[in-house]
PDB file of C-alpha atoms in Angstrom:
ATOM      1  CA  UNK A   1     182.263  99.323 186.167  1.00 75.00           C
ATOM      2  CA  UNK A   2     181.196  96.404 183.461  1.00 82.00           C
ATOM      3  CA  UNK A   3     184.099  94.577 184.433  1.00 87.00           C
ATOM      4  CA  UNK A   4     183.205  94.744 187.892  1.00 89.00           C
ATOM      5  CA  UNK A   5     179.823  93.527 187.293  1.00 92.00           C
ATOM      6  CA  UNK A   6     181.119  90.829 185.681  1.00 93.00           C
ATOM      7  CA  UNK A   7     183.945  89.605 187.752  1.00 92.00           C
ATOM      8  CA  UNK A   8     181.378  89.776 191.098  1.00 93.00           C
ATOM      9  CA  UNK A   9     178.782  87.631 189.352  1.00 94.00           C
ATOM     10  CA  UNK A  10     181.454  85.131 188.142  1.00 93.00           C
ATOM     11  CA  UNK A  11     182.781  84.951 191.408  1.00 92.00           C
ATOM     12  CA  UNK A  12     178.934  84.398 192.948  1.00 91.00           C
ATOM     13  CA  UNK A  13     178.629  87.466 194.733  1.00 92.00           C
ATOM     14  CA  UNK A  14     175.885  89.673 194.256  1.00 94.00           C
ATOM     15  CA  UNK A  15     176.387  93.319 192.888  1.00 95.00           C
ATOM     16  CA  UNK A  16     173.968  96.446 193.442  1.00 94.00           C
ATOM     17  CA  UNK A  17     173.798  98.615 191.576  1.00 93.00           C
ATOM     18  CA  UNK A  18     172.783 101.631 192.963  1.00 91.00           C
ATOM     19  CA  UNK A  19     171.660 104.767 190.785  1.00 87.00           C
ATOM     20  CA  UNK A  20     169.682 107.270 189.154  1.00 84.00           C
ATOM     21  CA  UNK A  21     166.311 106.172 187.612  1.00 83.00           C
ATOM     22  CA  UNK A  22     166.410 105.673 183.348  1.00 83.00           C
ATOM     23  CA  UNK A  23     170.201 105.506 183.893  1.00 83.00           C
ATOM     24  CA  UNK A  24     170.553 101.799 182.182  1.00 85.00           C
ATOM     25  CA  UNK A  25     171.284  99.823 185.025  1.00 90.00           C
ATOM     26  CA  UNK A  26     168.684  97.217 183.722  1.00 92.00           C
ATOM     27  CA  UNK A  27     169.778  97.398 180.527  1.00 92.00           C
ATOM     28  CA  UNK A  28     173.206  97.089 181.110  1.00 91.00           C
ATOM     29  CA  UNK A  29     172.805  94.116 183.295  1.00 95.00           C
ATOM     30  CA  UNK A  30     170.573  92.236 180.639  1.00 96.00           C
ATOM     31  CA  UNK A  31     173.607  93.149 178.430  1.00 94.00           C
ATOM     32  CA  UNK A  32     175.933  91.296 180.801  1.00 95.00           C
ATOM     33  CA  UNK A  33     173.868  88.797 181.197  1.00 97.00           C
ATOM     34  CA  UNK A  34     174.024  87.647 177.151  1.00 96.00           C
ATOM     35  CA  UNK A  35     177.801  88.026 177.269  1.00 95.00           C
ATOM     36  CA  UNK A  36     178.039  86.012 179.700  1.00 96.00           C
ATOM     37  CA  UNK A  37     175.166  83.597 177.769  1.00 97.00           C
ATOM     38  CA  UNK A  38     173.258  83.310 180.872  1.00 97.00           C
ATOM     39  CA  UNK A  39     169.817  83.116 180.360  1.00 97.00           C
ATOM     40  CA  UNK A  40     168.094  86.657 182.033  1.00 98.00           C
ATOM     41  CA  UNK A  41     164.908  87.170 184.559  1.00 97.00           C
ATOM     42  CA  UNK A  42     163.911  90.326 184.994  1.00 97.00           C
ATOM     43  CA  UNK A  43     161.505  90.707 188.153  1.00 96.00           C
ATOM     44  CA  UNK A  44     160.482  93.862 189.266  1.00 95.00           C
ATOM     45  CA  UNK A  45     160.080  93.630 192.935  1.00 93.00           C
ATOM     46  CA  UNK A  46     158.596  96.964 193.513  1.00 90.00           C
ATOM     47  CA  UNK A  47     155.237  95.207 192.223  1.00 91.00           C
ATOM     48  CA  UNK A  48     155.479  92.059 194.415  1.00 92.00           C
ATOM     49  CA  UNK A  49     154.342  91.262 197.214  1.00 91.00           C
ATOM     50  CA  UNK A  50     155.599  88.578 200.438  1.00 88.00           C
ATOM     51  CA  UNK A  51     153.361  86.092 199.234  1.00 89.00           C
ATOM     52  CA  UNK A  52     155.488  86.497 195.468  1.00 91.00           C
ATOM     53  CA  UNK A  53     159.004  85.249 196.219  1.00 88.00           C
ATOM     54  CA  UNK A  54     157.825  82.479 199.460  1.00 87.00           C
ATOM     55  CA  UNK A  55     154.995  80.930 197.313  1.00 88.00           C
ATOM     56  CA  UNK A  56     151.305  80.503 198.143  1.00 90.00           C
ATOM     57  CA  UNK A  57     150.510  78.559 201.134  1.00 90.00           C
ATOM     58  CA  UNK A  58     148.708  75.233 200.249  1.00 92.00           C
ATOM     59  CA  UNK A  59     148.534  71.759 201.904  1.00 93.00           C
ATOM     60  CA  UNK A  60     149.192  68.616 200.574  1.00 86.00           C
ATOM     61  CA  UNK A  61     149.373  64.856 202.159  1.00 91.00           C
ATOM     62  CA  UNK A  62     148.510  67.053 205.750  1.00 93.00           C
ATOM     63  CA  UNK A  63     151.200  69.260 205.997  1.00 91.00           C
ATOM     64  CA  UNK A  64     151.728  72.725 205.149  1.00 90.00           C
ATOM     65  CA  UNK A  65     153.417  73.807 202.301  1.00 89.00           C
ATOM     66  CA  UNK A  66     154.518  76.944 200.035  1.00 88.00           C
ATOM     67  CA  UNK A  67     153.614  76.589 196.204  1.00 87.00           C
ATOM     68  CA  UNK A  68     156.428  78.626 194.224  1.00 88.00           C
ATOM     69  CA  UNK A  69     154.808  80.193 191.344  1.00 89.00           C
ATOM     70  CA  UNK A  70     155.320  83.276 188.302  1.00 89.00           C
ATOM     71  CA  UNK A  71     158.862  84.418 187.961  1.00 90.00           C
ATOM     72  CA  UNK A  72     160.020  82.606 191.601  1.00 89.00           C
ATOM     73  CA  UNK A  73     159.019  79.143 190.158  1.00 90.00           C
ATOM     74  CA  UNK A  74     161.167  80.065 187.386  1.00 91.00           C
ATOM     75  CA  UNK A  75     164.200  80.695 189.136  1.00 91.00           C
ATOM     76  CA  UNK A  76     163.564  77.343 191.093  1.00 91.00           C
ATOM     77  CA  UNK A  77     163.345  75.675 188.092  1.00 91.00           C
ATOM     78  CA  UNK A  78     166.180  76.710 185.863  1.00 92.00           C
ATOM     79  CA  UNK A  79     168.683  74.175 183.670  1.00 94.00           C
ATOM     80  CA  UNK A  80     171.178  77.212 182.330  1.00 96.00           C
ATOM     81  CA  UNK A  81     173.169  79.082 183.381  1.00 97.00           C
ATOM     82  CA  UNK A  82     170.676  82.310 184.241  1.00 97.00           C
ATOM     83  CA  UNK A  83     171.368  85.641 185.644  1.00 97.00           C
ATOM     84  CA  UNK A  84     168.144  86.888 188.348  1.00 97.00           C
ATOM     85  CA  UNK A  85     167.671  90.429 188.760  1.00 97.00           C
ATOM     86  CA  UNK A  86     165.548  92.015 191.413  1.00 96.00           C
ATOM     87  CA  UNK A  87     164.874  94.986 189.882  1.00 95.00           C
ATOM     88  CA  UNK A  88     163.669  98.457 191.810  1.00 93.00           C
ATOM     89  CA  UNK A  89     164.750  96.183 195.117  1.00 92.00           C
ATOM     90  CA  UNK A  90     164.728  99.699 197.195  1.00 88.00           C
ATOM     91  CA  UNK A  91     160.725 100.625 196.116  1.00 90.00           C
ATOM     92  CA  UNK A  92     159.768  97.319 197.410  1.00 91.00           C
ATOM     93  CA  UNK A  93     157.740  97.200 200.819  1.00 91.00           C
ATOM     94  CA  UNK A  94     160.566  95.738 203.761  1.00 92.00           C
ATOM     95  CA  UNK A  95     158.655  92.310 203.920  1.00 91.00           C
ATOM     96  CA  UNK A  96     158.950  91.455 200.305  1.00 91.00           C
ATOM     97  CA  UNK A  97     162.992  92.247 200.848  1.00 92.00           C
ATOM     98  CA  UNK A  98     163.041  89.987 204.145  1.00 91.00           C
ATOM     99  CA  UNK A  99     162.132  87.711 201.865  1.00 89.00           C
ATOM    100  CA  UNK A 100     164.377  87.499 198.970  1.00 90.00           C
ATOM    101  CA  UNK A 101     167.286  88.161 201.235  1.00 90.00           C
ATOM    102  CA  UNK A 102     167.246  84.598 202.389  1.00 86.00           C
ATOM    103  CA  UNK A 103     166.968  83.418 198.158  1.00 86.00           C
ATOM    104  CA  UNK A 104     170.477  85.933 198.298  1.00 86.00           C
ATOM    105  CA  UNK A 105     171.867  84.565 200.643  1.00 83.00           C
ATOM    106  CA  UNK A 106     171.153  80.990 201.319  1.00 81.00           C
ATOM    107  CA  UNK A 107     169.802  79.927 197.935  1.00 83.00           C
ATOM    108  CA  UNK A 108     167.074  79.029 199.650  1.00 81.00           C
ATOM    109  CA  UNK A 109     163.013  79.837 200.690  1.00 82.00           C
ATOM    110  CA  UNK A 110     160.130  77.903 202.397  1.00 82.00           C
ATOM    111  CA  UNK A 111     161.942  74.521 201.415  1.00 83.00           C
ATOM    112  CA  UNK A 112     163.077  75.337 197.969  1.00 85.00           C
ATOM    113  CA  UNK A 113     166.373  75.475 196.864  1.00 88.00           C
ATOM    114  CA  UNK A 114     167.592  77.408 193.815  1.00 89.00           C
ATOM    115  CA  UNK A 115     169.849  75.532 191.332  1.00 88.00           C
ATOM    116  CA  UNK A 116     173.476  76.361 191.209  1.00 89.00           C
ATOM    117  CA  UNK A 117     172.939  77.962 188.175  1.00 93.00           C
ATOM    118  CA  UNK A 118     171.351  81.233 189.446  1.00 94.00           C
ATOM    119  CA  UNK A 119     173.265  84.023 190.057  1.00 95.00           C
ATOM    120  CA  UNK A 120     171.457  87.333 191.413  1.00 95.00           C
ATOM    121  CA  UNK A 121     171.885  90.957 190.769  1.00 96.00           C
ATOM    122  CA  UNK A 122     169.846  93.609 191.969  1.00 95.00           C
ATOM    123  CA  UNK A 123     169.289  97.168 190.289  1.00 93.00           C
ATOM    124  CA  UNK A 124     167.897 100.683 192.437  1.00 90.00           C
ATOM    125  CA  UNK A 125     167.358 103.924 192.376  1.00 85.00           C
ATOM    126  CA  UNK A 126     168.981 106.445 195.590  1.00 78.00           C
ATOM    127  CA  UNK A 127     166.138 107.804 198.077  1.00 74.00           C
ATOM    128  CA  UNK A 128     167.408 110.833 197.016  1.00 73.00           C
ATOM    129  CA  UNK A 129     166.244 110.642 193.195  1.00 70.00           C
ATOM    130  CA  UNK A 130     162.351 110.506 194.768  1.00 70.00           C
ATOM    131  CA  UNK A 131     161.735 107.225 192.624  1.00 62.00           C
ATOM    132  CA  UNK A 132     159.513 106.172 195.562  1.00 66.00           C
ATOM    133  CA  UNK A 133     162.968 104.562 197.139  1.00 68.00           C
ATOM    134  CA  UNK A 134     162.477 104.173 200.978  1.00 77.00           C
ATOM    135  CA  UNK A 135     166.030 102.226 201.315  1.00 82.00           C
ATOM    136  CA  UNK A 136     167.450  98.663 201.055  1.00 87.00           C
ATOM    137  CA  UNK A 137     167.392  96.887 204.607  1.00 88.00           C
ATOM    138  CA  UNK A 138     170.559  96.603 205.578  1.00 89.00           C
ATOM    139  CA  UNK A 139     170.735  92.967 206.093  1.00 90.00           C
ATOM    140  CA  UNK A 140     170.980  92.961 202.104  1.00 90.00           C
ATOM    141  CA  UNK A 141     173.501  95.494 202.001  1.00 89.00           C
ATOM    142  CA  UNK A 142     175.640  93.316 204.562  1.00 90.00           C
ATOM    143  CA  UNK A 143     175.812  91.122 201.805  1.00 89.00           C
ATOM    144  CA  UNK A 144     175.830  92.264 198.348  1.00 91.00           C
ATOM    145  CA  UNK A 145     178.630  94.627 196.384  1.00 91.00           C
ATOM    146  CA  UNK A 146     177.267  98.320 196.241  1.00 89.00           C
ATOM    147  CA  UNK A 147     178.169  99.911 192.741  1.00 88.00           C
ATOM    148  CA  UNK A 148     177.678 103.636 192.438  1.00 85.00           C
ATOM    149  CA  UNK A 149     176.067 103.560 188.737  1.00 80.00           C
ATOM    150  CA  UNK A 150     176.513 106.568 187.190  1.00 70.00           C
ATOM    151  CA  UNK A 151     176.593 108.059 183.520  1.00 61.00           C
ATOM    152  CA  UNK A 152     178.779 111.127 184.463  1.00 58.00           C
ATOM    153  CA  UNK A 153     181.695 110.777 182.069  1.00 56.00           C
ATOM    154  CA  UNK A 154     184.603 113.131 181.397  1.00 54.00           C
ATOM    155  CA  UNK A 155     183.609 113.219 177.715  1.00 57.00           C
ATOM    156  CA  UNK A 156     184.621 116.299 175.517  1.00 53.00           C
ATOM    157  CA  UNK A 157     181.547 116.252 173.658  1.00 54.00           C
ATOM    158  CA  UNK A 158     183.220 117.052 171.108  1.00 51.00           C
ATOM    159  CA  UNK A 159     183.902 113.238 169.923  1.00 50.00           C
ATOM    160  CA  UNK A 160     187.899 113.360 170.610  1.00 48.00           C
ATOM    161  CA  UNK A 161     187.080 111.621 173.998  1.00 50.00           C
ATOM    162  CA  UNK A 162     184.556 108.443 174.272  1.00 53.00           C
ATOM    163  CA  UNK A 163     183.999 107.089 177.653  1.00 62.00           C
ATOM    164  CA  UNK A 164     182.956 103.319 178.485  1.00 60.00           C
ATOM    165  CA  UNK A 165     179.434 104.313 179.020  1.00 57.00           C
ATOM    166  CA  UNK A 166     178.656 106.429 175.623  1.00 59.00           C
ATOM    167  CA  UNK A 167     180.481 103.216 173.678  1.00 62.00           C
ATOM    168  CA  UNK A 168     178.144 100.832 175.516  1.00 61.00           C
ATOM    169  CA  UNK A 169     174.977 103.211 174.637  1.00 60.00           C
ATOM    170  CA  UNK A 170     175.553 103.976 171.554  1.00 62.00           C
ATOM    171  CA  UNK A 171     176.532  99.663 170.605  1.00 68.00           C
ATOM    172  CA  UNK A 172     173.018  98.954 172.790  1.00 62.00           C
TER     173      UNK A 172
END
């Protein structure tokens, strides 16, 4: 599935990955992200609110304006290559996924463009694991890659058989 990851953010798609909570999805993406030598933001959107990826309203010279700030200003702002991930996209309230669907999507919000050098990723838990996980609105699942992450393995156990997974763990 690493190679998947990869290959889909190379391309400039945007892969989900969709799975059980303290499974490593962050981790592994973070992971990706330095072998790739992208720089890595985290932002955990469960905690956000609307007002966190369109910027605060303000007014300059007359006219109305958002103010991108935190983590958002960041990923206006990059110069290297960077990898974005919206972490825990599924706990976060329907509004504050409206919103970064359009960042997704268009590379753009409220007037501000993100540089070429982004590339998204987004990381969450099933409803069924009751992490809080109401569901991703489908106008972000029309148009990112859904990866089942999983850490089932056909492992032996008894260390005759190593799957990808275990050999990532146990290197991270």
């Amino acid at each position: 599935m690493r190679q998947h990851v990869i290959t889909l953010i190379k391309a400039g798609l945007v892969p989900m990955l969709e799975g059980p909570p303290g499974s490593g999805k962050t981790a592994i993406l973070a992971d990706i992200a330095k072998e790739l030598k992208m720089d890595f933001i985290p932002i955990v959107m469960s905690v956000m609110e609307p007002i966190d990826p369109m910027g605060l309203p303000t007014v300059a010279n007359g006219k109305a304006k958002f103010l991108p700030f935190g983590l958002f200003e960041q990923v206006y702002n990059v110069k290297k290559p960077t990898l974005v991930l919206l972490d825990d996209l599924g706990q976060a309230a329907p509004s504050v996924q409206a919103a970064v669907m359009q960042l997704i999507h268009g590379g753009q919000l409220n007037g501000h463009r993100v540089s070429e050098k982004v590339r998204f990723c987004i990381a969450t838990n099933r409803p069924k694991d009751r992490a809080g996980v109401q569901q991703v609105i489908s106008p972000i699942r029309g148009r990112v890659q859904t990866l089942r992450w999983t850490t089932e393995c056909t492992c032996t156990g008894d260390g005759s058989v190593i799957c990808r997974w275990h050999d990532w763990a146990a290197r991270a």
